[in-house]
Short mmCIF file of C-alpha atoms in Angstrom, two decimals:
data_model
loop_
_atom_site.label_atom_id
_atom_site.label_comp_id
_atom_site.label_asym_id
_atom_site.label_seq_id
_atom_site.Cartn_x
_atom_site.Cartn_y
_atom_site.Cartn_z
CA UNK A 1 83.12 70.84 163.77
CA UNK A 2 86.58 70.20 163.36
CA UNK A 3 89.06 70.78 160.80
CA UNK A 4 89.33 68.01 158.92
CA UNK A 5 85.35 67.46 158.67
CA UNK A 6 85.32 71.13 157.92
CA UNK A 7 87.49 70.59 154.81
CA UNK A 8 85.58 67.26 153.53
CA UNK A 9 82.01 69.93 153.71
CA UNK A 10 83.86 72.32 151.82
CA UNK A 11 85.08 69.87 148.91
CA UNK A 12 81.36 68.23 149.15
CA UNK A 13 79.90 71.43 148.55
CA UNK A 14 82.70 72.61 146.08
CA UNK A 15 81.34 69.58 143.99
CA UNK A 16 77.85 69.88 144.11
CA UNK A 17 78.50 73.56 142.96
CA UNK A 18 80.32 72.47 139.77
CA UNK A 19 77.88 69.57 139.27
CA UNK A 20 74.90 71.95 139.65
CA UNK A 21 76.55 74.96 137.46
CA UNK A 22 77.53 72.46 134.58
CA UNK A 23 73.86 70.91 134.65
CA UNK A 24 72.69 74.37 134.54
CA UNK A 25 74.78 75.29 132.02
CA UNK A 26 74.21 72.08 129.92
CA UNK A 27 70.11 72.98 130.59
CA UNK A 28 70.94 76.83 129.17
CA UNK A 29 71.98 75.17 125.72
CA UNK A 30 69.30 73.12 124.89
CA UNK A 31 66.95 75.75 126.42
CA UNK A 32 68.01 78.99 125.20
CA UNK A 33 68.40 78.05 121.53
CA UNK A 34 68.21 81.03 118.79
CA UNK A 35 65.60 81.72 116.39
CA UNK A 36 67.23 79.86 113.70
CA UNK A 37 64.62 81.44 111.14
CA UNK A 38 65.84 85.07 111.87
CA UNK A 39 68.47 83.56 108.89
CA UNK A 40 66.02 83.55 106.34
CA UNK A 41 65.32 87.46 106.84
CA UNK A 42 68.78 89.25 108.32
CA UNK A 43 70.95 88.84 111.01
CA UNK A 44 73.70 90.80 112.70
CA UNK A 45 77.34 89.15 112.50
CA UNK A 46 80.56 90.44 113.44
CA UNK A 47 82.95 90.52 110.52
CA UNK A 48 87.00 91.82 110.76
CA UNK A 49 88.20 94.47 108.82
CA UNK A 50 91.25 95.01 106.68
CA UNK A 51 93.03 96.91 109.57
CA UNK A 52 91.96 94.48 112.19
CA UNK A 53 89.04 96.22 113.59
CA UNK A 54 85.79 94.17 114.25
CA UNK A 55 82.17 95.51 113.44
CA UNK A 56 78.87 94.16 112.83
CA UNK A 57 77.14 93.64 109.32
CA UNK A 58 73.83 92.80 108.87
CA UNK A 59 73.67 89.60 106.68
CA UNK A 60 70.93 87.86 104.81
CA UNK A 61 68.45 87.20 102.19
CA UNK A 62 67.09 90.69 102.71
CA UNK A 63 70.37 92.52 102.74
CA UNK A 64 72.30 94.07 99.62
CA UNK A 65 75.04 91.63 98.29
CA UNK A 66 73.08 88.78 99.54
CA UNK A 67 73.22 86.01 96.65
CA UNK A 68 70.77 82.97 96.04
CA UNK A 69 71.13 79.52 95.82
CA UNK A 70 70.19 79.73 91.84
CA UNK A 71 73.00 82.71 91.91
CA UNK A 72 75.68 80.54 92.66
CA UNK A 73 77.46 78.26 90.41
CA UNK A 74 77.36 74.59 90.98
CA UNK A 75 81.20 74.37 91.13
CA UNK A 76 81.31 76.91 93.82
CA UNK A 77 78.51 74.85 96.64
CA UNK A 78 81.08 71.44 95.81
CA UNK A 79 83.99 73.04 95.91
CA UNK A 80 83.37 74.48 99.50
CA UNK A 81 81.78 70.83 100.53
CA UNK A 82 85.02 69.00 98.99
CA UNK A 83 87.15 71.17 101.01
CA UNK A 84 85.13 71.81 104.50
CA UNK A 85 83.04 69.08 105.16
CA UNK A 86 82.25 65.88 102.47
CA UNK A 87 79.35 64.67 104.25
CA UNK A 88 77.73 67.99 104.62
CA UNK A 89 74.98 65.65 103.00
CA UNK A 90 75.03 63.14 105.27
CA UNK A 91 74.98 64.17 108.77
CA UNK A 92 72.97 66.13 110.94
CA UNK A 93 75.09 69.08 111.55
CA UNK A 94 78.49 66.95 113.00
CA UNK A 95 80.79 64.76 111.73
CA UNK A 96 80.86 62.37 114.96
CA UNK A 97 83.93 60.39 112.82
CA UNK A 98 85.88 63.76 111.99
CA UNK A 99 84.85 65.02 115.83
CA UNK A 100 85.98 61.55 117.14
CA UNK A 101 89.74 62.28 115.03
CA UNK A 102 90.21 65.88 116.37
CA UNK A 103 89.30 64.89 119.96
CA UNK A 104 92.51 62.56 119.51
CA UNK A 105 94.53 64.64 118.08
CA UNK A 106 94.26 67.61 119.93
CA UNK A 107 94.52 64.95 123.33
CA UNK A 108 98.06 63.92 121.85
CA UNK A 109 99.28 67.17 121.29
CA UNK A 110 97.92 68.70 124.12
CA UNK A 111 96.17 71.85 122.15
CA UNK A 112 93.67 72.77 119.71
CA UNK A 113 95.63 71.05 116.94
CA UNK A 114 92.71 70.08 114.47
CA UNK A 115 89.72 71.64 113.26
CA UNK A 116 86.45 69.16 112.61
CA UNK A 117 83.75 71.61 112.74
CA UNK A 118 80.90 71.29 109.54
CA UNK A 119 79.89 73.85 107.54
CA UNK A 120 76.64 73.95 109.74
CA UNK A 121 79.04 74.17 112.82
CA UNK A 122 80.76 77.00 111.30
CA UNK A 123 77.44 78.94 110.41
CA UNK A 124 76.53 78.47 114.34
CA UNK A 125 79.76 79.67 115.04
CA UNK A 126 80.32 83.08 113.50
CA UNK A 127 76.73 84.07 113.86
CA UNK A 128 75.79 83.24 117.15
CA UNK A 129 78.98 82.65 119.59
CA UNK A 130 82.29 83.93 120.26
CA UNK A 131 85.45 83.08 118.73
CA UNK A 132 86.73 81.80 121.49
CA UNK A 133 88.34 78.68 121.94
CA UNK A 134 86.49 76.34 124.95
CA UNK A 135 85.05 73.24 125.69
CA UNK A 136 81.51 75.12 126.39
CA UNK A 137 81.52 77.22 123.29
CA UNK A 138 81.81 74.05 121.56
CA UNK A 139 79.24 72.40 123.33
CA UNK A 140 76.83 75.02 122.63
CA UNK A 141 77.98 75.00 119.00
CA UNK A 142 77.58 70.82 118.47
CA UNK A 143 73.89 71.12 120.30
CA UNK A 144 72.41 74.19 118.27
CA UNK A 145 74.28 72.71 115.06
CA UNK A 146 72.00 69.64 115.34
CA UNK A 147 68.68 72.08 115.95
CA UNK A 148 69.44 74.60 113.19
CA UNK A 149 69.05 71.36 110.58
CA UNK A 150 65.69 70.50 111.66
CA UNK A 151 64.55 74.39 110.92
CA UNK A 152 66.72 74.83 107.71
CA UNK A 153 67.53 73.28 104.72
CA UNK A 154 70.69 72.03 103.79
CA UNK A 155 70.61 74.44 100.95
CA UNK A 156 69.72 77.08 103.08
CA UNK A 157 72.76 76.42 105.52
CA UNK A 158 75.25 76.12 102.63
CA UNK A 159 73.82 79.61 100.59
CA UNK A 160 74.54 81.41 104.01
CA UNK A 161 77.47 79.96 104.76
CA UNK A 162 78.84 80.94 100.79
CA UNK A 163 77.23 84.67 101.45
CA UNK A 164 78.71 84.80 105.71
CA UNK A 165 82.52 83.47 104.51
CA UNK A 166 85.63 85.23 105.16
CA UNK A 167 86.82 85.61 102.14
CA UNK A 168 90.46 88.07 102.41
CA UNK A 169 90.91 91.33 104.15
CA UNK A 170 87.19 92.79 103.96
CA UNK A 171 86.14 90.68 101.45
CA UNK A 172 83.10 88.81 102.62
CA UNK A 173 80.40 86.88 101.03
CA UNK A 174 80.71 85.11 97.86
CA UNK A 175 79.59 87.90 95.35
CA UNK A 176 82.54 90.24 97.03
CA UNK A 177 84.96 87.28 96.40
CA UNK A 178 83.43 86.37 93.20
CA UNK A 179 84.34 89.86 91.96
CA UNK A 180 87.72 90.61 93.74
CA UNK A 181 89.24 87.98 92.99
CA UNK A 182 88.29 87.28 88.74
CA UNK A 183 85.95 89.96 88.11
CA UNK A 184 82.84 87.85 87.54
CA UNK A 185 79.48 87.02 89.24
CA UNK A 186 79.08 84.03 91.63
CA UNK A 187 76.59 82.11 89.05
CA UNK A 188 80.26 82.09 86.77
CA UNK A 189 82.25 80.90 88.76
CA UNK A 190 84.38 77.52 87.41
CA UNK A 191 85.82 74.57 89.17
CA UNK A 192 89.27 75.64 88.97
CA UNK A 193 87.96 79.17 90.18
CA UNK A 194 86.11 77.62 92.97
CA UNK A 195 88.39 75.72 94.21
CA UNK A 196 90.90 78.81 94.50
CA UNK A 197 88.35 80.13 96.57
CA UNK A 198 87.48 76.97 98.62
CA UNK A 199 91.38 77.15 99.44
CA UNK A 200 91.54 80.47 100.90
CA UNK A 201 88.91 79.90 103.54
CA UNK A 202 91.26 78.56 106.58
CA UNK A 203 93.25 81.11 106.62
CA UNK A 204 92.09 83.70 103.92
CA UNK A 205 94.48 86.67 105.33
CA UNK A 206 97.49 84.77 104.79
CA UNK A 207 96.58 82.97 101.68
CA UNK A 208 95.71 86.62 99.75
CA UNK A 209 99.46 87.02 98.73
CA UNK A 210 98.89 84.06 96.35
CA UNK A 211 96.16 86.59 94.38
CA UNK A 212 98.24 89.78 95.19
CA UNK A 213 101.75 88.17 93.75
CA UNK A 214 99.65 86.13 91.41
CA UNK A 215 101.54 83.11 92.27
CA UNK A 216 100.54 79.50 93.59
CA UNK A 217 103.42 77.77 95.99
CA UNK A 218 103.76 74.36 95.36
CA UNK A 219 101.38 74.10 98.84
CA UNK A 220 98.62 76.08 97.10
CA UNK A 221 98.81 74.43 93.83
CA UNK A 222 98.97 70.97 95.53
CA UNK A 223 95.71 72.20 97.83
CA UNK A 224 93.60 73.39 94.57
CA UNK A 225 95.10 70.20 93.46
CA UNK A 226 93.30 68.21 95.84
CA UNK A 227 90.08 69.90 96.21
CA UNK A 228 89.56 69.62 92.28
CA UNK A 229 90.53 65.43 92.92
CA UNK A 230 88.29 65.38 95.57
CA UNK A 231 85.32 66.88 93.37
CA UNK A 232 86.22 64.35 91.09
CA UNK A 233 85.86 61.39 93.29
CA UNK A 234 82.90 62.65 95.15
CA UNK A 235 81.32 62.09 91.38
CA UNK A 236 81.05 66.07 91.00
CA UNK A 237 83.44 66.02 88.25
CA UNK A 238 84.25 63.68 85.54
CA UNK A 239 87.82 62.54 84.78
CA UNK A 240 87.85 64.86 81.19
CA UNK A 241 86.07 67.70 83.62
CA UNK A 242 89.30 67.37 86.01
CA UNK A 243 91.82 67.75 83.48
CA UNK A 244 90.36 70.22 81.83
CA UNK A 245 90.11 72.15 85.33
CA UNK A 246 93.37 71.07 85.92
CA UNK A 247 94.86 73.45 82.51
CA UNK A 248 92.73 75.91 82.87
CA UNK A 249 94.10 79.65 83.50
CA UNK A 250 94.02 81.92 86.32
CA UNK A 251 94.69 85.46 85.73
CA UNK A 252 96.01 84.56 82.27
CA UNK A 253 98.70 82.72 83.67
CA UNK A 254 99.10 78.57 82.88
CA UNK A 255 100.08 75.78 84.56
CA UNK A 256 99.42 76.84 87.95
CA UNK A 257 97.99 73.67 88.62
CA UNK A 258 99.34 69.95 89.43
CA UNK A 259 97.62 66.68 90.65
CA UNK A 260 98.03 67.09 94.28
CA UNK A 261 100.35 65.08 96.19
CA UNK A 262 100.03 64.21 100.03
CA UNK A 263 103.11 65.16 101.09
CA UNK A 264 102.57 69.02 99.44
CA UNK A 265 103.10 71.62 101.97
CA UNK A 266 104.21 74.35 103.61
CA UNK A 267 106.45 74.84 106.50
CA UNK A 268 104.25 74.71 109.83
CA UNK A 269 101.13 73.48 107.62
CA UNK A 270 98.89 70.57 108.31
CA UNK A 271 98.48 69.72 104.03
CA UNK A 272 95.20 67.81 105.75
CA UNK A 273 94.08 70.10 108.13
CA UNK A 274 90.57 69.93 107.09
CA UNK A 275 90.56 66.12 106.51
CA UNK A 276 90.30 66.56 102.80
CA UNK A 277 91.88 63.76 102.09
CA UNK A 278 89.50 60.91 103.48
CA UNK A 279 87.50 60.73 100.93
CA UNK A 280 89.85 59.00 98.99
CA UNK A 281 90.12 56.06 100.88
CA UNK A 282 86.45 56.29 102.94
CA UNK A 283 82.98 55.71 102.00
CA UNK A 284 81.75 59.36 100.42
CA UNK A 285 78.39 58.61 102.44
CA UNK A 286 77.15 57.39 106.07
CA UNK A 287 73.99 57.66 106.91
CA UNK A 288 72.72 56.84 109.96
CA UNK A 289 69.30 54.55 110.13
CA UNK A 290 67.77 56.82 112.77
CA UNK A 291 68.44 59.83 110.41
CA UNK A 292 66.22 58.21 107.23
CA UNK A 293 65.23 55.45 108.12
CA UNK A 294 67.56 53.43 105.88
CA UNK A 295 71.45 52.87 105.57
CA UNK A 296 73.41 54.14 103.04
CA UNK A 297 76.67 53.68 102.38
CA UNK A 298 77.90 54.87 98.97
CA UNK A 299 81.85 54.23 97.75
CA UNK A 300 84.15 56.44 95.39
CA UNK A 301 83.87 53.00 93.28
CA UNK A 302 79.91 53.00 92.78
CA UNK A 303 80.26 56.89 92.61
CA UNK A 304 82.84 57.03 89.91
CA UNK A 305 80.80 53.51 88.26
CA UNK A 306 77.11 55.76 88.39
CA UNK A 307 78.83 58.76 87.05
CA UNK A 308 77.95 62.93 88.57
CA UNK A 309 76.30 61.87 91.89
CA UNK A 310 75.08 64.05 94.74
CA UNK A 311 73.74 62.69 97.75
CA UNK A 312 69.79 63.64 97.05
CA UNK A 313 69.45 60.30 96.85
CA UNK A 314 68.71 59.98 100.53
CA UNK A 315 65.46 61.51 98.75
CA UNK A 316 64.57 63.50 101.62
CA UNK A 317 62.13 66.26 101.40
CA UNK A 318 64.12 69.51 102.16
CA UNK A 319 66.71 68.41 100.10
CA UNK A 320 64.76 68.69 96.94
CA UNK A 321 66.50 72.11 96.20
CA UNK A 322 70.19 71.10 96.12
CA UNK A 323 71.86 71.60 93.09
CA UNK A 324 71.79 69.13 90.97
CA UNK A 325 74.73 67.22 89.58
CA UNK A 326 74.61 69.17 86.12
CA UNK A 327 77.95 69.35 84.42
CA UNK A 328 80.52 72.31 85.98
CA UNK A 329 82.98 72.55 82.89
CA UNK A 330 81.48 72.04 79.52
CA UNK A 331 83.28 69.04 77.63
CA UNK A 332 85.13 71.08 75.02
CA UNK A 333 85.12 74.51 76.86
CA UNK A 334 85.54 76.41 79.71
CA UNK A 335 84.13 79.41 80.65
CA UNK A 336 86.22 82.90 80.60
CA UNK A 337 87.56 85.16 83.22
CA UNK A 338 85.73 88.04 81.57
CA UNK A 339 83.16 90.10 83.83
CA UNK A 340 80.52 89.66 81.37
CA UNK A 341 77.07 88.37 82.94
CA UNK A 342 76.45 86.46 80.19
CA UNK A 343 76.56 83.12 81.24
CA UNK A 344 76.93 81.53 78.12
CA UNK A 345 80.36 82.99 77.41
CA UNK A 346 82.32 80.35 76.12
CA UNK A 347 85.52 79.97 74.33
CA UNK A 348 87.65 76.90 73.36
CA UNK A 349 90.27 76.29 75.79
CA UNK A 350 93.93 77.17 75.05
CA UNK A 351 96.06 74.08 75.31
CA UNK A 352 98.84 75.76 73.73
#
């Protein structure tokens, strides 16, 4: 055999190699899939430490610290859906129209420029594969993403995902961050509160001088800005609800907060790195037909017309146990910053 025909061989087989090794490892992911239901019990996860040291925590319903769905405030599950993922609801584990928009960004700027993972995504992600950026990992993650929501419950996905959360240095899990940060339990958390904590969740290292200097930037204030906004138009909030969210204290110190603007941010910060802001101008829900059977597509208008609306209205089964769309600030009063557990702790709020 001669040279040339000796090189055309070699780049035939070369190719049926890397056909046959991707098939493979396309076949491994839908094959080897976890047992999602190992959630429901405990699993092992890999959490970072204050001094950057890595080491593994067992996590779950039957581990200490774990907190319930009925332990949690309401503020607290849409205040992490407002800022991670607004149709957490509506999909099946992606966001094919926030995966389509990172695809072209990171294309134009030739690197992993913007995140569109869902909270499910994220859940796959820090319990089951490395933090490493590539195109397989995230394969892996989009395919088990869609098979964890046919064994779980939305509910379930977004309890662990409040309970998994990085949340500062060593502070993990909501009832850790519930207590750092204001000295209260999960169940009291507010909307202002939870959308602090919402905020820090990017990058919670780096955001933890705001609570050490007890300060806001104009970027943080503008970001809990517009996660309380987005509540708002998502129908999770009414308007007197926002203001009132808007004045109240953190740490005993006022008028942290301002509507957010757009164009609020930091140097070398994307102020819509998550997306947030789509839901302004996009319809809050899009539901595939294959997915229930039905369409629906819901607008901030008919959201903000029907008053406090959460998306059980696709009225399917495992979504019976979302949290209903029960007020998050009482009309007249909010609740205080004081480490009681009495939840019914109320006192006027201060508009001096």
């Amino acid at each position: 055999m001669d040279k040339s025909k000796k090189v055309i061989l070699s780049i035939f087989l070369a190719a049926i190699a890397l056909i046959g090794g991707g098939a493979a490892l396309i076949l491994d992911a839908f094959i080897r899939v976890p047992d999602f239901t190992t959630l429901r019990s405990k699993v092992v996860v890999p959490i970072r430490l204050a001094d950057k040291t890595w080491i593994d925590r067992e996590m779950g319903p039957r581990t200490a610290g774990w907190v319930g769905a009925k332990g949690i405030s309401n503020a607290m599950f849409m205040a992490i859906i407002a800022s991670e993922d607004t149709s957490f609801f509506s999909h099946q584990g992606i966001d094919y129209h926030e995966l389509q928009e990172s695809i072209k960004k990171d294309w134009e700027e030739k690197r992993w420029a913007r995140g569109a993972s869902t909270l499910t995504q994220q859940v796959i992600k820090n319990v089951y594969l490395s933090r490493e950026k590539s195109l397989w990992r995230k394969f892996k993650e989009l395919v088990w993403a869609q098979k964890i929501e046919k064994v779980l419950s939305k509910t379930e996905i977004l309890t662990f995902y409040l309970n998994m959360a990085e949340w500062g240095p060593s502070i993990y899990g909501i009832s850790e961050a519930s207590q750092h940060y204001f000295g209260i339990t999960p169940l009291e958390i507010s909307a202002k509160q939870a959308a602090f904590l919402a905020m820090l969740v990017p990058s919670p290292i780096k955001y933890y001088t705001y609570f050490t200097k007890r300060f806001l930037t104009p970027f943080a204030r503008a970001r809990v800005g517009k996660i309380l906004r987005v509540m708002q138009r998502m129908g999770f909030l009414e308007d007197k609800q926002y203001q009132l969210a808007l004045e109240e204290k953190l740490w005993g110190v006022t008028g942290e907060l301002i509507p957010f603007k757009e164009n609020d941010s930091e140097p070398g910060e994307d102020p819509d790195s998550t997306g947030i802001i789509d839901v302004l101008t996009e319809p809050l829900l899009k539901v595939d037909e294959s997915s229930s059977g039905q369409s629906v597509e819901t607008s901030k208008t008919k959201v903000n017309e029907g008053g406090s609306q959460i998306p059980d209205v696709l009225k399917e089964p495992r979504l019976e146990a979302i949290p209903k769309a029960t007020p998050l600030i009482d009309s007249e009063k909010v609740p205080t910053n004081s480490p009681s557990n009495d939840n019914s702790s109320l006192e006027p709020l201060n508009t001096n």
